[in-house]
Amino acid sequence: MFFFRRYATYKRFNGNTSSSSYNYLQVLTSRKVAYFAAGSIGFYVYNLHEAPYTHRKRFIWIPYSLEEKAGDYSYQQIKEQYQHQILPPSHPLYRRISSIMNKLLDVALTGENSEVPNAQLQHLRNLKWEINVVASEKDPPNAFILPNGKIFIFSSIIPICQDDNGLATVLSHELSHQLAQHSSEQLSYKPIYTLLSILLCTITGVPAVRELLTLGFSLPASREMESEADRIGCELMARACFNPESSIGFWQRMSQVEAQAGKSWEGLNQWLSTHPATSKRIHDIQSWMPELNSIRDSAGCNHYYDFQQGVRNFFKY
Ligand SMILES: [Zn+2]
């Protein structure tokens, strides 16, 4: 999810501090500003939606079309950057990943999911899903799904996944970010952070305001998003007959790789910076296991059940 986090820098404002503070005060207390503030609060409250599982209130106003456009823009850039490293659909790794992803998409989009609004499920069903496996041993392990349904997975994450359950952990987690509308949420807050930081930066003259805002609001929200993606992802794994308990091993290995790599892999650190501590993540998954085991049992996951039957192919190959 690194593609939305690009920080702008602002130049310090060197005006006459006392008179400019007075002018700002006049502007801030004017009637027009009061109307604008009241309208903004109304717009904010009207667009508050409940997040799945944690049930926290979050602000989402970005229409699907704009979200897809943002996805298309990132897609063009990433595709251009890695165009010579994308594996063909005939490659065994592509086939393995598409088989797992088909199972996860099948349970996520065609099954019952009371926590995800119907409009969101319908929107995701209509996307043109695509898998891009990037052969890249030197790049940090990474995987993400753009809001237009384009999946990117770097081959450097495969050894950490170890097996299909590990791959299902990564893919279900990333798919869950889309089910929980986390891209829309990030995009919805972005103009607010930008406006607030420009305003506060201009008033206070402190260029680091933007970073403080990010630390104060954005990171804690991201950590809640991570927990939601973990919970939904584990449930998808159980419903698609993978073993959600094996995701504990994946997160432990990921954390070890991060510790070994230190600061040399900036991208990896960025990917993990908003992720919850591994110990909390493992504790959460263990506490969900009794419920996840019963979900897996009700999905009929046994030796005689062939999940492949009836699974729709979401990809054109
Ligand atoms: Zn995540």
PDB file of C-alpha atoms and ligand atoms in Angstrom, residues 173-174 177 226 275, ligand 1:
ATOM      1  CA  HIS A 173      -4.901  -9.710   3.630  1.00  0.00           C
ATOM      2  CA  GLU A 174      -4.479  -7.455   0.583  1.00  0.00           C
ATOM      3  CA  HIS A 177      -8.057  -3.994   2.351  1.00  0.00           C
ATOM      4  CA  GLU A 226      -4.412  -3.563   9.332  1.00  0.00           C
ATOM      5  CA  HIS A 275       1.436  -2.744  10.513  1.00  0.00           C
TER       6      HIS A 275
HETATM    7 ZN    ZN B   1      -1.963  -4.368   5.162  1.00  0.00          ZN
END
